[in-house]
Each structure stands twice: as structure tokens, then as C-alpha cells.
Tab-separated table of C-alpha atoms in Angstrom:
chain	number	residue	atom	x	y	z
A	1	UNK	CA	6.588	2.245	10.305
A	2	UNK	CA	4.827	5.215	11.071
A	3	UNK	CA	4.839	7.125	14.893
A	4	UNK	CA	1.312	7.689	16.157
A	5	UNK	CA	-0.206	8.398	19.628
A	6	UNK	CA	-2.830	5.376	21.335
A	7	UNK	CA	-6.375	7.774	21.345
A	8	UNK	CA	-8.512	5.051	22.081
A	9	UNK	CA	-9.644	1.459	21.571
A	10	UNK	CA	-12.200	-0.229	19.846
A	11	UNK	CA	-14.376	-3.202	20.636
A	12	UNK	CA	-15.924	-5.509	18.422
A	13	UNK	CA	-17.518	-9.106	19.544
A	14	UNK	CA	-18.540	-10.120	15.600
A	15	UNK	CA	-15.776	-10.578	14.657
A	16	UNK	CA	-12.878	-13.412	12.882
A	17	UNK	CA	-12.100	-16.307	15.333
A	18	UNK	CA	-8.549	-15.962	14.970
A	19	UNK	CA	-9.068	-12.021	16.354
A	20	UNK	CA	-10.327	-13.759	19.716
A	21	UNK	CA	-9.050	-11.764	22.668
A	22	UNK	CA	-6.859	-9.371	20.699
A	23	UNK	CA	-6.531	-5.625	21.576
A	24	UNK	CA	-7.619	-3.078	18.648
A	25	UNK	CA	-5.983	0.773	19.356
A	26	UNK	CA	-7.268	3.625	17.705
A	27	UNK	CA	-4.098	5.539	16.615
A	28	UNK	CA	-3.891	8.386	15.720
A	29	UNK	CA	-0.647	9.341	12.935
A	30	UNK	CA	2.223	12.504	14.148
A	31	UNK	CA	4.480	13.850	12.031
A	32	UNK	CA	8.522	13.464	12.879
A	33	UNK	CA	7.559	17.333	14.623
A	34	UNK	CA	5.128	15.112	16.920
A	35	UNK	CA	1.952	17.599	15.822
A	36	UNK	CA	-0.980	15.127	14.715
A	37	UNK	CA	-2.161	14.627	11.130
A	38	UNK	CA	-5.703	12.970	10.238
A	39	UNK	CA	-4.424	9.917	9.273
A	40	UNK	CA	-5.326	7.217	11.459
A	41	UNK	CA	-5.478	3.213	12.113
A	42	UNK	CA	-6.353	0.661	13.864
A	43	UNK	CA	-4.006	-1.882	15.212
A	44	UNK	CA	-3.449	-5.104	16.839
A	45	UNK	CA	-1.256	-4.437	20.603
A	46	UNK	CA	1.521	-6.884	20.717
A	47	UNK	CA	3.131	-5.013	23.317
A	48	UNK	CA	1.201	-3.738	26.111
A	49	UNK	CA	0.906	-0.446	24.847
A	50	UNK	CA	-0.980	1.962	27.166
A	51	UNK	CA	-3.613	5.034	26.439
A	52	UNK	CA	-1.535	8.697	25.556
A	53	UNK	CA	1.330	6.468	24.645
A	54	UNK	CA	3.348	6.845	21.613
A	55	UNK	CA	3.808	4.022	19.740
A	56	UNK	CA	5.170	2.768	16.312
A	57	UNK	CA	3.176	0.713	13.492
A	58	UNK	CA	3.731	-1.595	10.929
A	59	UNK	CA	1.071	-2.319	8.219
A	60	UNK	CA	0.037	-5.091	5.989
A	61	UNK	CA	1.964	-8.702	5.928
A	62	UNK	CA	4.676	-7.103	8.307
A	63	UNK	CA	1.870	-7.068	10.754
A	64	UNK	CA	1.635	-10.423	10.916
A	65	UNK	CA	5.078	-10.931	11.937
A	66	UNK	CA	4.264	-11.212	15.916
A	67	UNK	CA	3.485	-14.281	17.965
A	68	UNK	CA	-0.100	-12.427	18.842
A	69	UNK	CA	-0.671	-11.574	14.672
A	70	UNK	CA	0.738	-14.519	12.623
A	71	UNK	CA	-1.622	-15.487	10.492
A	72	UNK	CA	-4.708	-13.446	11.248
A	73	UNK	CA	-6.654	-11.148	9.290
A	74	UNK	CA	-4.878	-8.233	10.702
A	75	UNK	CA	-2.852	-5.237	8.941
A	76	UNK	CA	-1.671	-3.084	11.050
A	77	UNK	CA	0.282	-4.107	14.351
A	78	UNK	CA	1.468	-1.742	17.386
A	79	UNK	CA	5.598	-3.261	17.431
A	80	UNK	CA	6.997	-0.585	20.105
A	81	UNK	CA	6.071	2.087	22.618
A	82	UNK	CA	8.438	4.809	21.266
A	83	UNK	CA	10.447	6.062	24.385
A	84	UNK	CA	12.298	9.178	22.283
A	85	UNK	CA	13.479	10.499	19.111
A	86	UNK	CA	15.106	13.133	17.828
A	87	UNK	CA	14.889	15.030	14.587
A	88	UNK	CA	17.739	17.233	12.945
A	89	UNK	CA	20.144	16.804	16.510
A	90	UNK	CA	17.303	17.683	18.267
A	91	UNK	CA	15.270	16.169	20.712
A	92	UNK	CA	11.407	15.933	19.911
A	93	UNK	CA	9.907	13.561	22.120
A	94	UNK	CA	10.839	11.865	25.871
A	95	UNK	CA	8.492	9.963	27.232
A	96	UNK	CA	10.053	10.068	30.633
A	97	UNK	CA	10.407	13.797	30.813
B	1	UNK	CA	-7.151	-1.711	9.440
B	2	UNK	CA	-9.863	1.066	8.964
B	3	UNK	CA	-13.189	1.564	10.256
B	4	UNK	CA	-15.784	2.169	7.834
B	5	UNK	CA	-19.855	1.998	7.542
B	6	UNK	CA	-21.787	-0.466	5.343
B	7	UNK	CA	-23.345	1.689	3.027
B	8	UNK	CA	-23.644	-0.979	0.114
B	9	UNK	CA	-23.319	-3.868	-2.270
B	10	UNK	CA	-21.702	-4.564	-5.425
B	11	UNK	CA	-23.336	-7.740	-7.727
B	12	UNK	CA	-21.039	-9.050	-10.448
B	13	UNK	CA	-21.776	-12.801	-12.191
B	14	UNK	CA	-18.175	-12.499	-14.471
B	15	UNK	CA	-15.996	-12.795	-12.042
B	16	UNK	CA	-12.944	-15.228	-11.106
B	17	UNK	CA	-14.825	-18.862	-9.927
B	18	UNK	CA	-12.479	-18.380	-6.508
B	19	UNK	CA	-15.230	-15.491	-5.780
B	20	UNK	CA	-18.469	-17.698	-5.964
B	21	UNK	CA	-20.638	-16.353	-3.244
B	22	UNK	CA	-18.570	-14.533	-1.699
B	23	UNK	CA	-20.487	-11.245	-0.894
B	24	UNK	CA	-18.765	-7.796	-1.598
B	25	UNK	CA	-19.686	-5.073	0.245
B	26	UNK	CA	-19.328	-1.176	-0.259
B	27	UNK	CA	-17.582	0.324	2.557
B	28	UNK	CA	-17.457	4.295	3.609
B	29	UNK	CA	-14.424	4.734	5.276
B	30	UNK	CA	-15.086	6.575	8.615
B	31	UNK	CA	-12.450	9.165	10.608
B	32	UNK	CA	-12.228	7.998	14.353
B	33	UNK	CA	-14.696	11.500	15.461
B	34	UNK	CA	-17.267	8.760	13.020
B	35	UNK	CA	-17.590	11.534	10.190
B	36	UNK	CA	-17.780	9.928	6.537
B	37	UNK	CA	-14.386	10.717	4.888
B	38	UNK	CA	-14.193	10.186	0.930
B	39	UNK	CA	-12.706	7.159	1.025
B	40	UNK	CA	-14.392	3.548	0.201
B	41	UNK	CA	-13.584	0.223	-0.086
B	42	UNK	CA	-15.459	-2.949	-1.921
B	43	UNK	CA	-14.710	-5.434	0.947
B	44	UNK	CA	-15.497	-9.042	0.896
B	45	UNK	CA	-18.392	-10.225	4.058
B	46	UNK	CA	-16.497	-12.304	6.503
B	47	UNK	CA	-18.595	-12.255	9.459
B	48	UNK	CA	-22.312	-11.629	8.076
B	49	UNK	CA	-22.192	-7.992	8.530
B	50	UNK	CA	-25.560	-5.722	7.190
B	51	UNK	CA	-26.684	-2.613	6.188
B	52	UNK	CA	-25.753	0.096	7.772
B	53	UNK	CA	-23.177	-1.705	10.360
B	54	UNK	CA	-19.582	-0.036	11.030
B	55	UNK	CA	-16.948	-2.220	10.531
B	56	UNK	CA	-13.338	-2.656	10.588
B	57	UNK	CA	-11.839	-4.289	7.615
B	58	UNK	CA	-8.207	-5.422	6.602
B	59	UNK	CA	-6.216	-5.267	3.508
B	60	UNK	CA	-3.210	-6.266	1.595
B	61	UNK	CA	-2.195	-10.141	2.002
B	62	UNK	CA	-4.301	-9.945	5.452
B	63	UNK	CA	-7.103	-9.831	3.857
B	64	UNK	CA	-6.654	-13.218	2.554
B	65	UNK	CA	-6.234	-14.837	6.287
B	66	UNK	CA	-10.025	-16.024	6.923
B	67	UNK	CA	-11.600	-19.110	5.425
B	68	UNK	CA	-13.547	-17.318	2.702
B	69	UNK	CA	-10.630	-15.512	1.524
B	70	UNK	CA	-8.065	-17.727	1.646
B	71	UNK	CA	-5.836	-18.022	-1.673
B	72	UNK	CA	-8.438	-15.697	-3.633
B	73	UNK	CA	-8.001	-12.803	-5.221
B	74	UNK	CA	-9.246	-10.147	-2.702
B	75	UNK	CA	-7.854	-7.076	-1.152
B	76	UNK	CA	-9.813	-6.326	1.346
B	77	UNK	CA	-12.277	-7.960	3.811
B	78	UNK	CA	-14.601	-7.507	6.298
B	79	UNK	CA	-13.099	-9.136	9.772
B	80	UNK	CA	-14.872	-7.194	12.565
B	81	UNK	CA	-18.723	-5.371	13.156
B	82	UNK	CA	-17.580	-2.704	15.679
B	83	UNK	CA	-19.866	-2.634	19.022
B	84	UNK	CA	-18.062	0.474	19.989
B	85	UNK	CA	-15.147	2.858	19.997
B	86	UNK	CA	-13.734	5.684	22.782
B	87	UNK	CA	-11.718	8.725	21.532
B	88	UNK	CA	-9.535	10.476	24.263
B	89	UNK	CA	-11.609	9.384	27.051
B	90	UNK	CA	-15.128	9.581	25.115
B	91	UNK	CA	-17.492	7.253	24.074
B	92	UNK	CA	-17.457	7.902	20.175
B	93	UNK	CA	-20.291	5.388	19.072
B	94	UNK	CA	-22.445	2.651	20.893
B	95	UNK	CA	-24.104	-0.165	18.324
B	96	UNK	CA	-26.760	-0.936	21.013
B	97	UNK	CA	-27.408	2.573	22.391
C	1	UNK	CA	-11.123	-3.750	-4.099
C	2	UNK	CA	-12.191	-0.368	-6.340
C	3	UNK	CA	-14.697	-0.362	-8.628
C	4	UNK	CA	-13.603	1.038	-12.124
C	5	UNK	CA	-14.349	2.021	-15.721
C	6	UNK	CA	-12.179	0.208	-18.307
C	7	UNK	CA	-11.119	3.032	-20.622
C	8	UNK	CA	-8.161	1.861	-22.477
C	9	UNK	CA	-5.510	-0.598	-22.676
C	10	UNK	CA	-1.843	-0.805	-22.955
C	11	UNK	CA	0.474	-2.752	-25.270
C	12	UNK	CA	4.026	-3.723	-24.465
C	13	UNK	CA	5.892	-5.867	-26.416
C	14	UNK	CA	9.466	-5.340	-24.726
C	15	UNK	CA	8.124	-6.973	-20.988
C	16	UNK	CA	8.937	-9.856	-18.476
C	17	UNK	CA	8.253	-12.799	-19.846
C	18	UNK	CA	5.752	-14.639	-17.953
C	19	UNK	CA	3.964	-11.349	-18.983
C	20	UNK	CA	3.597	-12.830	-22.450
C	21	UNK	CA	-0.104	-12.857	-24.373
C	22	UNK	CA	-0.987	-10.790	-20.700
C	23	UNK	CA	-3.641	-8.184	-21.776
C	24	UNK	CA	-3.432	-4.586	-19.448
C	25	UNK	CA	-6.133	-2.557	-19.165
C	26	UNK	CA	-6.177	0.790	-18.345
C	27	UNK	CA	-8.605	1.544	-15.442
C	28	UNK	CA	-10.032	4.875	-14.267
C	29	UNK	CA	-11.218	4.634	-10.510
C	30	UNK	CA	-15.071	5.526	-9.820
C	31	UNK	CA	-16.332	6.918	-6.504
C	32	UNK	CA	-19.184	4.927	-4.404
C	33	UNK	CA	-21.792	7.136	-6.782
C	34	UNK	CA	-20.507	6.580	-10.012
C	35	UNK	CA	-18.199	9.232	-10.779
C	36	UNK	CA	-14.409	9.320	-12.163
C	37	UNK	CA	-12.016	9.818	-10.049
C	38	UNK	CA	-8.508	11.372	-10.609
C	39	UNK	CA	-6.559	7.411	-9.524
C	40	UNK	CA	-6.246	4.999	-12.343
C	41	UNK	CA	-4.446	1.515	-12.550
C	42	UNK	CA	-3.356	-0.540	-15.258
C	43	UNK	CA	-4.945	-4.112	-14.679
C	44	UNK	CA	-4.207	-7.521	-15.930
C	45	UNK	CA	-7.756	-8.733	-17.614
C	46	UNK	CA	-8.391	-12.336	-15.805
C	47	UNK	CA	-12.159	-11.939	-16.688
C	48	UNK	CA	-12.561	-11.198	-19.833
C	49	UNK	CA	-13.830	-7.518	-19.625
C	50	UNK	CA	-14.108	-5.283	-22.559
C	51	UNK	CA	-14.436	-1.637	-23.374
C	52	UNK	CA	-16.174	0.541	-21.089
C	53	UNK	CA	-16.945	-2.210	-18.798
C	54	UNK	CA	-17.280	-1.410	-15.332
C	55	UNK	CA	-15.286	-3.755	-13.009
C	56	UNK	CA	-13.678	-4.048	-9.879
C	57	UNK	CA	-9.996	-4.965	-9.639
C	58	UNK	CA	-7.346	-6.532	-6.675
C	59	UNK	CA	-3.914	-4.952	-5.489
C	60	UNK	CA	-1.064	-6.278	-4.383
C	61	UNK	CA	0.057	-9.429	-3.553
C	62	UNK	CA	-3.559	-10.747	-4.147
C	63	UNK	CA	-3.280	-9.660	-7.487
C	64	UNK	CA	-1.325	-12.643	-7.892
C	65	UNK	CA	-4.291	-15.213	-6.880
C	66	UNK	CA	-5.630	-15.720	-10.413
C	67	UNK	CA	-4.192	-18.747	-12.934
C	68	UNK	CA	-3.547	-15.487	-15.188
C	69	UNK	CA	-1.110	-13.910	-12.695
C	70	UNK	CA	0.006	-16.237	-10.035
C	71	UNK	CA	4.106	-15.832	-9.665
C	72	UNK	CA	3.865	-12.931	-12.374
C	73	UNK	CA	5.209	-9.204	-11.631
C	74	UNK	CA	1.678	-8.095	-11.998
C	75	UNK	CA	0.628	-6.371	-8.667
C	76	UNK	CA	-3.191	-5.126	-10.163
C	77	UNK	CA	-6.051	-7.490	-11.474
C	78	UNK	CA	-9.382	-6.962	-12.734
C	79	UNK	CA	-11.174	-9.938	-10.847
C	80	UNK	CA	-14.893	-9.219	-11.902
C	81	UNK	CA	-17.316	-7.087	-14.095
C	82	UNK	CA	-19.288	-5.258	-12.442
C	83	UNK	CA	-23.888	-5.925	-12.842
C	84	UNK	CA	-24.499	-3.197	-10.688
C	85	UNK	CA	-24.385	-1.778	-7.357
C	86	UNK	CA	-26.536	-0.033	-4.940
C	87	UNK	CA	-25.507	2.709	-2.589
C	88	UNK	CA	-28.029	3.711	0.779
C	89	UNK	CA	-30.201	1.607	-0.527
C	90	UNK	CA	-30.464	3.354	-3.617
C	91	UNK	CA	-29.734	1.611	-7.079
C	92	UNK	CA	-26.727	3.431	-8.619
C	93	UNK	CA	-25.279	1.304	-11.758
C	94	UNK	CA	-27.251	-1.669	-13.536
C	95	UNK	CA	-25.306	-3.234	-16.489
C	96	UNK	CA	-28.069	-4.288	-18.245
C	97	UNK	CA	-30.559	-1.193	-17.748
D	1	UNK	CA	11.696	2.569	-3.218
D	2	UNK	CA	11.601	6.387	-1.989
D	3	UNK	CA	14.689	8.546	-1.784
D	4	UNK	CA	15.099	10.162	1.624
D	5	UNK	CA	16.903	11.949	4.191
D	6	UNK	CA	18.395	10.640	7.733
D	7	UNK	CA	17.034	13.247	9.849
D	8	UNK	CA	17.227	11.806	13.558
D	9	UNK	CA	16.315	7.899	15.007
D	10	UNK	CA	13.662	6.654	17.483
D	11	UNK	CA	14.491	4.973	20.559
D	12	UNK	CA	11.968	2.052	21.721
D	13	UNK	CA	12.559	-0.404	24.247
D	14	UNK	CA	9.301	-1.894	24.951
D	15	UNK	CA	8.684	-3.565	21.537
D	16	UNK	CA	8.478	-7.145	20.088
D	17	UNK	CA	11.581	-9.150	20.859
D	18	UNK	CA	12.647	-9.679	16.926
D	19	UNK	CA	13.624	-6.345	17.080
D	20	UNK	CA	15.815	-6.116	19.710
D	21	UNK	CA	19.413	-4.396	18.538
D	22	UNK	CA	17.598	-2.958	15.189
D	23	UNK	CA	18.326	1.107	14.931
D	24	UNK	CA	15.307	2.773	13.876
D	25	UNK	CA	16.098	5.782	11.424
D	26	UNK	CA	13.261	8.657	11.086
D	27	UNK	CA	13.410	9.372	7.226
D	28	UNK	CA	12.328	12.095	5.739
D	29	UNK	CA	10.987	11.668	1.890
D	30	UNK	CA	12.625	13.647	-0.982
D	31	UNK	CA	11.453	14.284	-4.455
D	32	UNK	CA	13.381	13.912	-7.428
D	33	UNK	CA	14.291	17.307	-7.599
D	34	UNK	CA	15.884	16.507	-4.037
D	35	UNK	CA	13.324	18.815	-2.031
D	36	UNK	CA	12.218	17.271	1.360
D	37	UNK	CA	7.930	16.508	1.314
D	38	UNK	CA	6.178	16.306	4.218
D	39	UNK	CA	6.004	12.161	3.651
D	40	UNK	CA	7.996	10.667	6.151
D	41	UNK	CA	8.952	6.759	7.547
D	42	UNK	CA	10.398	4.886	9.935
D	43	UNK	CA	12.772	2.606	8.595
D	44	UNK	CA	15.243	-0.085	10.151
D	45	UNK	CA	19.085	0.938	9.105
D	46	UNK	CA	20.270	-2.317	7.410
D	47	UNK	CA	23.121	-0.644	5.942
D	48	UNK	CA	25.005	1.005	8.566
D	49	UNK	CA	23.527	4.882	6.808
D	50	UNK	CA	24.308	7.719	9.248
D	51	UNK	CA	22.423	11.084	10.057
D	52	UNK	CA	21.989	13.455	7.242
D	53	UNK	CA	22.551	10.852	4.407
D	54	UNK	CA	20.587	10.437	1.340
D	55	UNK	CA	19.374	6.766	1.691
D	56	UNK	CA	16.623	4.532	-0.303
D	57	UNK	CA	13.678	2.519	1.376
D	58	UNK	CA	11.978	-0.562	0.350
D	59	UNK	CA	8.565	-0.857	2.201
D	60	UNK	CA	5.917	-3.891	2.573
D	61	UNK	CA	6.875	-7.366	2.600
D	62	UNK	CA	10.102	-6.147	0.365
D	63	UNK	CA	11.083	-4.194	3.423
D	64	UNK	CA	11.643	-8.377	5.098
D	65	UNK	CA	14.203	-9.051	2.304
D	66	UNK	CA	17.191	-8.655	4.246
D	67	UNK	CA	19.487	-10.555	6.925
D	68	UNK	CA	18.447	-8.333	9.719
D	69	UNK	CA	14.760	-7.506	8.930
D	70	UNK	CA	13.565	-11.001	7.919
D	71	UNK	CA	10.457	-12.413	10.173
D	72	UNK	CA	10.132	-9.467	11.934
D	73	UNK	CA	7.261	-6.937	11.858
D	74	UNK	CA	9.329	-4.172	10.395
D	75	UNK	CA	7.802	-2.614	6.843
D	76	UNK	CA	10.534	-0.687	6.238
D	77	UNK	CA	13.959	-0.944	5.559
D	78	UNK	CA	17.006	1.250	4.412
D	79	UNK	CA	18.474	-0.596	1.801
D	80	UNK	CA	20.978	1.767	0.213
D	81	UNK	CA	23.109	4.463	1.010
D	82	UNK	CA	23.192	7.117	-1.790
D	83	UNK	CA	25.872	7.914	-3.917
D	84	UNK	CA	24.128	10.377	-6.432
D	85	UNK	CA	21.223	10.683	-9.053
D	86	UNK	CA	20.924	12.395	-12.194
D	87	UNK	CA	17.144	13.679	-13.440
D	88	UNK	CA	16.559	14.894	-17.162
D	89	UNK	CA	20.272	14.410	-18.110
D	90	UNK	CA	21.449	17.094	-14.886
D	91	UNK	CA	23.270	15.579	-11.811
D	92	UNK	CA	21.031	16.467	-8.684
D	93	UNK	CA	22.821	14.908	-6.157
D	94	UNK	CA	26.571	13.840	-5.668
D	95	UNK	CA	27.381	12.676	-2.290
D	96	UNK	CA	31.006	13.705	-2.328
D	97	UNK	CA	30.527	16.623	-4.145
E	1	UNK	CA	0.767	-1.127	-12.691
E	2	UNK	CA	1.236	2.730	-13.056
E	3	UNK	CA	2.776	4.477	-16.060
E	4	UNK	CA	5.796	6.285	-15.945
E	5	UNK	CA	8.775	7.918	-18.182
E	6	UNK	CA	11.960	7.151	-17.297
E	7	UNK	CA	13.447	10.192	-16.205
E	8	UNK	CA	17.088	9.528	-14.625
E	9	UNK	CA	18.741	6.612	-12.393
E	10	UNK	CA	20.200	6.199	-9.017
E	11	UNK	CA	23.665	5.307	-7.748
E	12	UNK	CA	24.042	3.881	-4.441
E	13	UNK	CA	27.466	1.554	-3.465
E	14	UNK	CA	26.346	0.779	-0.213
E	15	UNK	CA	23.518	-1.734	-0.015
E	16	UNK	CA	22.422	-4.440	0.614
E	17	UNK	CA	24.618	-7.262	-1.344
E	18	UNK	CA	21.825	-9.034	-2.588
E	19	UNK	CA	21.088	-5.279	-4.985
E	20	UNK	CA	24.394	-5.729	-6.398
E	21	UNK	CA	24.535	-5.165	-9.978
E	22	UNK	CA	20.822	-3.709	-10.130
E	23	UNK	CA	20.077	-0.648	-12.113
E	24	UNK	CA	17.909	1.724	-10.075
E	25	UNK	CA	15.365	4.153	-12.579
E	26	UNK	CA	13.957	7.089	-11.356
E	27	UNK	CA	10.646	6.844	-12.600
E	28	UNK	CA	7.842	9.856	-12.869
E	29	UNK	CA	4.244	8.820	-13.034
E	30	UNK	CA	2.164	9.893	-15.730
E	31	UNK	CA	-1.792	10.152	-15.862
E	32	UNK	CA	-3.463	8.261	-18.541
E	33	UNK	CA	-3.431	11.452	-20.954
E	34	UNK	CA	0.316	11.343	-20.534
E	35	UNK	CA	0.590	14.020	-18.624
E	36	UNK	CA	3.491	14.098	-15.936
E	37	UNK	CA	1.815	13.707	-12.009
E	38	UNK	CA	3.913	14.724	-8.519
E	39	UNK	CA	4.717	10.704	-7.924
E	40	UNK	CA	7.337	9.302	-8.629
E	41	UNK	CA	9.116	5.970	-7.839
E	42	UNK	CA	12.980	4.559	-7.961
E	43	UNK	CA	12.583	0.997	-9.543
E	44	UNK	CA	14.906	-1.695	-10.189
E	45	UNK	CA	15.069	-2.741	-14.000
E	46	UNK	CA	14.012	-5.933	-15.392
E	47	UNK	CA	13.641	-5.481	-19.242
E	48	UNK	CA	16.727	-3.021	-20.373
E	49	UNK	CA	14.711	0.400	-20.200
E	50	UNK	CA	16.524	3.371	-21.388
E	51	UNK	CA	16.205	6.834	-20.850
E	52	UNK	CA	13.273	8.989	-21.765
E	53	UNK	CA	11.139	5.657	-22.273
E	54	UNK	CA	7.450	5.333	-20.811
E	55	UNK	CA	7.341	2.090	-18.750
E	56	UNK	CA	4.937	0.201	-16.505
E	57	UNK	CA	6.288	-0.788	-12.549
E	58	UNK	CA	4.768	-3.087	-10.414
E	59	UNK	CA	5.107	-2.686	-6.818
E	60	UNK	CA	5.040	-4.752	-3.374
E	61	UNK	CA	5.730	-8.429	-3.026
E	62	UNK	CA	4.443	-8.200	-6.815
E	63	UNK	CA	8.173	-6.180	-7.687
E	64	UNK	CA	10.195	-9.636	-6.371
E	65	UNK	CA	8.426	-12.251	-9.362
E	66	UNK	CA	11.298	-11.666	-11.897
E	67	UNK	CA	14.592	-13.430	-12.130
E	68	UNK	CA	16.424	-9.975	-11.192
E	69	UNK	CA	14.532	-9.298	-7.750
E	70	UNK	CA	13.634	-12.403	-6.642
E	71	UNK	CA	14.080	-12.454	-2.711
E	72	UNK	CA	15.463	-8.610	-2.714
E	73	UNK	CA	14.403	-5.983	-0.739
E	74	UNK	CA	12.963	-4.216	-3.581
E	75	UNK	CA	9.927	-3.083	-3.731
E	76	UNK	CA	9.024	-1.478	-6.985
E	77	UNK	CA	10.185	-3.277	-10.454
E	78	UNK	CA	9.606	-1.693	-13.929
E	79	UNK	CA	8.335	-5.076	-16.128
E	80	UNK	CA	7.252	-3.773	-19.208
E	81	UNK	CA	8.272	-0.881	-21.761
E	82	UNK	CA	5.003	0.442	-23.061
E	83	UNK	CA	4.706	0.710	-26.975
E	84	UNK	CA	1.440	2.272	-27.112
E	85	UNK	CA	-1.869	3.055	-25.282
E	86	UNK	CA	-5.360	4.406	-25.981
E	87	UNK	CA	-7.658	6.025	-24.219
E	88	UNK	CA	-11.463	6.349	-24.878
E	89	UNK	CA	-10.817	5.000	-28.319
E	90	UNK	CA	-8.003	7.381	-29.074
E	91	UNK	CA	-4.095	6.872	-29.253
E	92	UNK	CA	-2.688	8.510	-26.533
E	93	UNK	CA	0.708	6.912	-26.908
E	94	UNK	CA	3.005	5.835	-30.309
E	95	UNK	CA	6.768	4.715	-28.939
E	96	UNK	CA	7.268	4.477	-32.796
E	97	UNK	CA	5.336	7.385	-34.114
């Protein structure tokens, strides 16, 4: 998994029958010293993830592993809102802070 | 999954029988400001996306999770033309403006 | 998929064994206009391709989704030849020109 | 698999419910010649590693392979704890050195 | 499949059970002129590769279709030992020469 921050959303009507009703989130990729990189993705919310918030990834058949992305044409899913980590003993981001 | 633009088409007769009409497009991958970035992708046409149309598109084993992929040997497909996406609060691109 | 230039091959007696009578060919990666790029990939041929061929080849897991590969530790696949391509509407390869 | 470094965990409580009790463990990739790069992941512990070891991770569907990882939507996993490595013929790393 | 010399070996107790008895080879990536890249991977062994050899790895769910990684959280298996290669019609590689 990878920790990015939700940027924005993306809405597409044409689309696979199985995405019906599914949430796409622009996200954008930080590094473990939370400063954003231009890596980005798109991803499926399975858990009511909210704009600014940090959230963790997973990508290709492990995104499928939700009840909301079994089986779809889907490769990257949003799996947690990240509340904190820490990197070397110290803390790097608190979401409640 | 990645958004990209439609900027393409790749023809090939030799291929494996699994692939009979099945379209392939060529796919500029896009960075969420919607600047061209060098990256591309031959995708196979899911929903009957054209010229010109940004799309998202999925890879890996996801790829092979819609009806005209299914069990083929394909990496990546086209599952979604975007209407629109919002960056940080901003409306990024607008198909019908 | 990537579209590629066949510009070698690779022989390996000493391999798995459902790798037997297997023929690998070394591909360099081509940008959306026809030029090398730095990426290669050594491919299992499921087409037939030859020498200097352009063709377009499958990753991963779908690698495996050709009667050539399926179950085999072969995670690349050329899965056509390329006729040609076009690119902004303009033609950029034609096999037969 | 990647070689890394334990350098601090992330702490998520709103996330799918197959992951409930999994520790997360931000990695930080090493190259052979045991510098850190500036590739990192997120990886569920499945070994009981602790912070500041020298660990491998398996990624993709691989990353599923174990008791506590498989069905979930996790693509990474730490699947060894690091004892040493020797490159060229010289020992690099010795654990209990 | 990428090509890669084998350049050391990894030694790691604690893992998961199911690795037990697998031989972990640092592999570095070469480029199709032989030359040595930046990438490198740590792959289980599936055909008795020794030291200094050039191999081919497959990687993904790909790595888990031979006897030795079947159902292991592995994701990167070297499956062949290369003998030879060309490369534009020249002989880039002799194991024997």
C-alpha cells in the first residue's frame, strides 16, 4: 500500500456496469515525510473516505478484495483513512491534531 | 486506475483468436492538473469510447473483469469515459462544457 | 499492453519445465510515435512473430491467458503483431508500407 | 521481493473490516548495497519484524499468500525478517553483527 | 521476464513457514547489451542457479507457477538460466564462450 491524500473525485456515467454507483478519488501519492510526489491514482472508496483525508491504497487484484470491488474492473481501492504514523520514533502525521 | 486521453488506435490481424474484435486503443496517460505526461497505454475498448475522449482505464488481472476481457490475454482496458474531474476544490475538466 | 520492436531472443536450456520448446523474445519498448525506449521485456512468442516485428505484448497474470502460457512462470507475452497504428489522427507505422 | 527497512507503522481505524488487528509497517526500500532509496511501502507485518529491522516484501497477489493477509485487500506483506546478505562474494549485512 | 546476473543471496530465519527451505538470489538487472541497470530484485530459485550466472525472473502471481512457490508469498521467481542471447543479429551473450 501506498499513503496518499483524497484531492478530488472523478465522475464518469460511460462507464462498466459492475462500476454502477461506486466512488472514484483522485489521490494524490506522499512520501513516509508526508510532502507530495506526482504520482497519482484513482481509486474505488470502500470506506467512506472524505476530501483532505489521508488514506491508504492497494492496487491491482488486492483491490478487488472488498465487498464494494470483488470482481470489478477496478485496480486500485481506498482500504483505510490513515489516522497517524510515525517514521524513525517520530511522529509525522495526526489526523486529530 | 489512471486517467488518460484517447489519442489512438493500434490494428493487428496476427494476434491470439481470444482478441477477435476486440478494439485496442492508444492511451496518453494524463496527470490530474490534465497535462499529457509520457506515459501510454494500448488499452482494450470496453465501453465504446472515441477519439479524443479521456478515460480511466484498469490494469493487471482487473483488467480482465468485463465481458470482453474476460479470460484473454489483456492488461489493460478501457472501463470508464470521464465526464469530469475536481482538483482541490476546482473543476479540472468538463466533457460537455 | 506496450507496443514493441522484437530485437532479439533468448535461449535457455537449464529452465522450468513447462517452459520447454517456449521461445523468448527479447522486446525493446516503443513510445506512442515510434521511437525506442530505454524498457525492454523478454516475451514468450504465442503469435508467431519474427525478427524486427513490431508487436504488442501482455504483463502479468494475463500473460498467462494464452494455450502457450497458461499455469507457466511466464509473466510477459507477445499477444499480437502489430499492422500499424495511428496517433492524432496521423498514420505513424504501416507493416506493409 | 524488495529488501527494506522498518522505519515507523501507520495507525488506521476506519478501514475495511478484513483488516482489523493487522499492524501496518512503513518500509523503507534498500538497495543491494544496503543504502535506503526514496521507494517506500506499506506492508502488513506477518512475521512479528520490529522497528529498525531489515525485512523482505512480497507485493501483488503474492503479498495474499499468507495466514493473515489472505482475502484481504492488502498488496503487501512482510514475509521475512533478515538475517544477512552477501553481494559480489562481500557480506553487506549481518544482523547480529 | 527481465535479465539479471546473479549477484549474491539472502538469509532470513524468520518467515513465513511456507518459505522454508527456499533459496533467496539477489538478482541485478541487466539491459539487453548486458550492461548492469540500478534494479534489482531478491528471487526465490527454481532451477539451481549459481553465482555469477545471468538468469531470467518472472514476477507477480506469474512467480507462484512452479512446484517450489506454488501458494507462497513470493513474488519474484528466477525460471530460467540464460545460455545465450542476441541482439540486432549479434551475440550479446555466450554462457559457454
Amino acid at each position: 500500500m501506498l499513503i496518499g491524500r483524497v484531492v478530488g473525485s472523478v465522475v464518469a456515467t460511460q462507464k462498466d456496469e459492475k462500476l454502477t454507483n461506486r466512488k472514484f478519488l483522485l489521490v494524490q501519492v506522499h512520501n513516509p515525510q508526508n510532502e507530495p510526489t506526482s504520482q497519482y491514482v484513482v481509486a474505488v472508496d470502500s470506506v467512506g473516505a472524505g476530501p483532505e483525508d489521508m488514506v491508504m491504497y492497494a492496487t491491482g487484484s488486492s483491490a478487488r478484495q472488498t465487498e464494494l470491488t470483488d470482481g470489478r474492473p477496478c485496480d486500485a481501492v481506498v482500504m483505510a483513512v490513515v489516522d497517524s504514523w510515525d517514521l524513525g520514533g517520530e511522529n509525522i502525521y495526526e489526523k486529530w491534531a
